[in-house]
Amino acid sequence: MQTDEIDDLVEFSRLLGADPTLVLHGGGNTSVKAPWVDISGKEIQALYVKGSGWDLATIERQGFTPLRLARLIELLELKNLSDQQMVRELSAARLDTDFPQPSVESLLHAYLPYKSVLHSHADLLLTLTNSRDGVKHIQQAFGNSVVVVPYVMPGFDLARAVVHHWTDQSHDATIGMVLMNHGLFTFGETSRQAYDRHLQLTDCAQEYLLQIPKLKFKLNINVNPSRAITLELAQMRRMISEIGGRPLIVSRHVDQLTLRFINRHNLEDLATRGPLTPDHVIRTKRSPLVGRDVHRYADEYKNYFEKNQSRARTEVTMLDPAPRIVLDRELGMLAIGIQSKDAQIAFDIYHHTMSVISECEDRLGGWAPLETHHLFDMEYWDLEQAKLKLSGQTPSLAGQIAVVTGAASGIGRACAASLLANGAAVVGLDISADIEKSFAGPAWLGYRVDITDSDAQTAVFDLAVERFGGIDIAVLAAGIFGNSTPLAEVNKSEWSKVMSINTDAIVFGLRSLHPFLARSPVGGRVVIIGSKNVRAPGLGAVAYSASKAAIAQVARIAALEWAPDGIRVNTVHPDAVFDTGLWSEDLLAQRAQKYNLTVDQYKNRNLLGIEISSELVANVVMQIIGPAFAATTGAQIAVDGGSDRTI
Ligand code: ZN
């Protein structure tokens, strides 16, 4: 297949996007100037530029919107153009309206007199520009091979500033352009050339940095994620969620880079000067909370909003005042978001930020990012807020954290799938090794654990809190049936095994979960998977029936004792759910025979004559943890198709 300059652009954009030291989470943009053939066969000079909603790491041809180049050049002649006007004009300059809205930096790409243009927020570049005497460092590192543009907010004004500085500074050997406190542009006759120049300049920045000796400081710390830490973490999450007006995910990080950073003597001053590049502000807020005083942070945020409100170009409503990054010498770094992917983005961005700040401090004489008012402009710029809105509707359980036992198969797995589908972060436990890969994505953590080892089970709950900040929901679905034996022949070890999994593990699991559920910002909820056997025991199932009856009673005690903590505890009693690990073909045949039925008759042996699936049980569980059951605790809910033995 023949490739063209757009294929090349895709290839090198992906290379740029795949390197997190150059581009993070949707940052950066790229373009190529190439012809567009319209429906009448006429060739038009076009700018193919990254469309919004695309990530450079995964961009495809259809992510590059073709714009009429001549029109863009015309627009650059204007004296003024508001954001709304610019967005409308860029939209109207599309040569095919099936393509997405083009980047807000399109005019700048159009102006640069090269075929291919690549733009990133390279860490190394930002290290140089965000230091005291940033311009001097840039000049020393790059000589006159780059054009230097002081900070201007992206959009029309930036494009105009670029025209001005380009005219003054560019010459035949110019290979790049540095936007102070923002990022790097390189260009060339091909995307490969522009990419090579990107690497050439970042290598150059690295060389420059490394020849400056680094200040050193000693670090003596010990990180031990103990129960005391996870309890404080759950408490912090509750406060942060209350201030944020919704449950939030709070992930704890204590890697070496983070620990070194939070142990700097001037941490508070350093961390509150500003972000790496302005568009990070929508992910991390303008500065982290240093320490734990969430209320003070929220007050300061409100003041900042009130002070700067009049600067906004449009009517603005205050965003929630909760921090997105917390730096605390004992807790480490907490990265916060509505969902775990948002917390992950905030973490990635701040992790790079700490690394750049450290370099600026240790080699370049000090960290000097943008001033607050520029950040407000960016945070409340409707074009930036639109990026967040692009990520779509927030699902009903966003920000909530669930643990599910027995999550590798059957009812547990179906519950985990529903919880994830509704936006919860889920930690699954199972004895099967499949658990680790049962689901994928940042909202899932699977641990292989034997829940009869209560210390091991507790350790997993602590890990869940470290990763997501707390536990709001527990679905306790792990269970075994055991061998069918008449009471007169019951075997002690078999009896103990069934009791230890179906009863003891849940009792001690609940004991360990209680302090987290009590700290849930939205009220803890427990659903225990019981069995119809509690009210209608089965022949030969003495251990199973007794263990399930015991746990149903435990659930009622929990409902009584934990109501003052706002925790609801309910039990679901399914019957004859045959798509679970409990049922083997043999067992099914054996049970059917016991009742003189065929396997099919046995499966639908209920008053309604319907087959009960794990998914159906999971749907009931989802309702119970939802608002419809807000007033229900201590309930025993049958999901059995109706039984003449229990009604
Ligand atoms: Zn940029």
mmCIF file of N, CA and C and ligand atoms in Angstrom, residues 28-29 105 119-121 154 179 182-183 185 277 279, ligand 1:
data_model
loop_
_atom_site.group_PDB
_atom_site.id
_atom_site.type_symbol
_atom_site.label_atom_id
_atom_site.label_comp_id
_atom_site.label_asym_id
_atom_site.label_seq_id
_atom_site.Cartn_x
_atom_site.Cartn_y
_atom_site.Cartn_z
ATOM 1 N N GLY A 28 -0.027 17.816 23.853
ATOM 2 C CA GLY A 28 0.721 17.924 22.598
ATOM 3 C C GLY A 28 -0.187 17.908 21.378
ATOM 4 N N ASN A 29 0.354 18.359 20.242
ATOM 5 C CA ASN A 29 -0.388 18.260 18.987
ATOM 6 C C ASN A 29 0.573 18.335 17.813
ATOM 7 N N GLU A 105 -4.591 25.081 18.866
ATOM 8 C CA GLU A 105 -3.304 25.632 18.436
ATOM 9 C C GLU A 105 -3.144 25.565 16.903
ATOM 10 N N HIS A 119 4.429 19.304 18.366
ATOM 11 C CA HIS A 119 4.457 20.074 19.620
ATOM 12 C C HIS A 119 4.281 19.140 20.814
ATOM 13 N N SER A 120 5.168 19.301 21.803
ATOM 14 C CA SER A 120 5.046 18.489 23.028
ATOM 15 C C SER A 120 5.255 19.376 24.248
ATOM 16 N N HIS A 121 5.028 18.769 25.418
ATOM 17 C CA HIS A 121 5.318 19.437 26.687
ATOM 18 C C HIS A 121 6.474 18.691 27.348
ATOM 19 N N PRO A 154 -2.687 29.751 25.268
ATOM 20 C CA PRO A 154 -2.960 29.188 23.943
ATOM 21 C C PRO A 154 -4.198 29.812 23.302
ATOM 22 N N LEU A 179 8.130 27.642 23.746
ATOM 23 C CA LEU A 179 7.146 28.509 24.389
ATOM 24 C C LEU A 179 7.446 28.422 25.883
ATOM 25 N N HIS A 182 5.550 26.382 28.787
ATOM 26 C CA HIS A 182 4.494 25.677 28.066
ATOM 27 C C HIS A 182 5.026 24.450 27.315
ATOM 28 N N GLY A 183 5.949 24.633 26.356
ATOM 29 C CA GLY A 183 6.394 23.445 25.633
ATOM 30 C C GLY A 183 7.275 23.747 24.445
ATOM 31 N N PHE A 185 8.135 23.234 20.156
ATOM 32 C CA PHE A 185 7.716 22.949 18.781
ATOM 33 C C PHE A 185 8.960 22.630 17.964
ATOM 34 N N THR A 277 3.018 22.815 33.218
ATOM 35 C CA THR A 277 2.549 23.505 32.022
ATOM 36 C C THR A 277 1.078 23.799 32.289
ATOM 37 N N ASP A 279 -1.871 23.582 31.014
ATOM 38 C CA ASP A 279 -3.077 22.767 30.888
ATOM 39 C C ASP A 279 -3.124 21.596 31.864
HETATM 40 ZN ZN ZN B 1 0.691 22.846 24.341
#
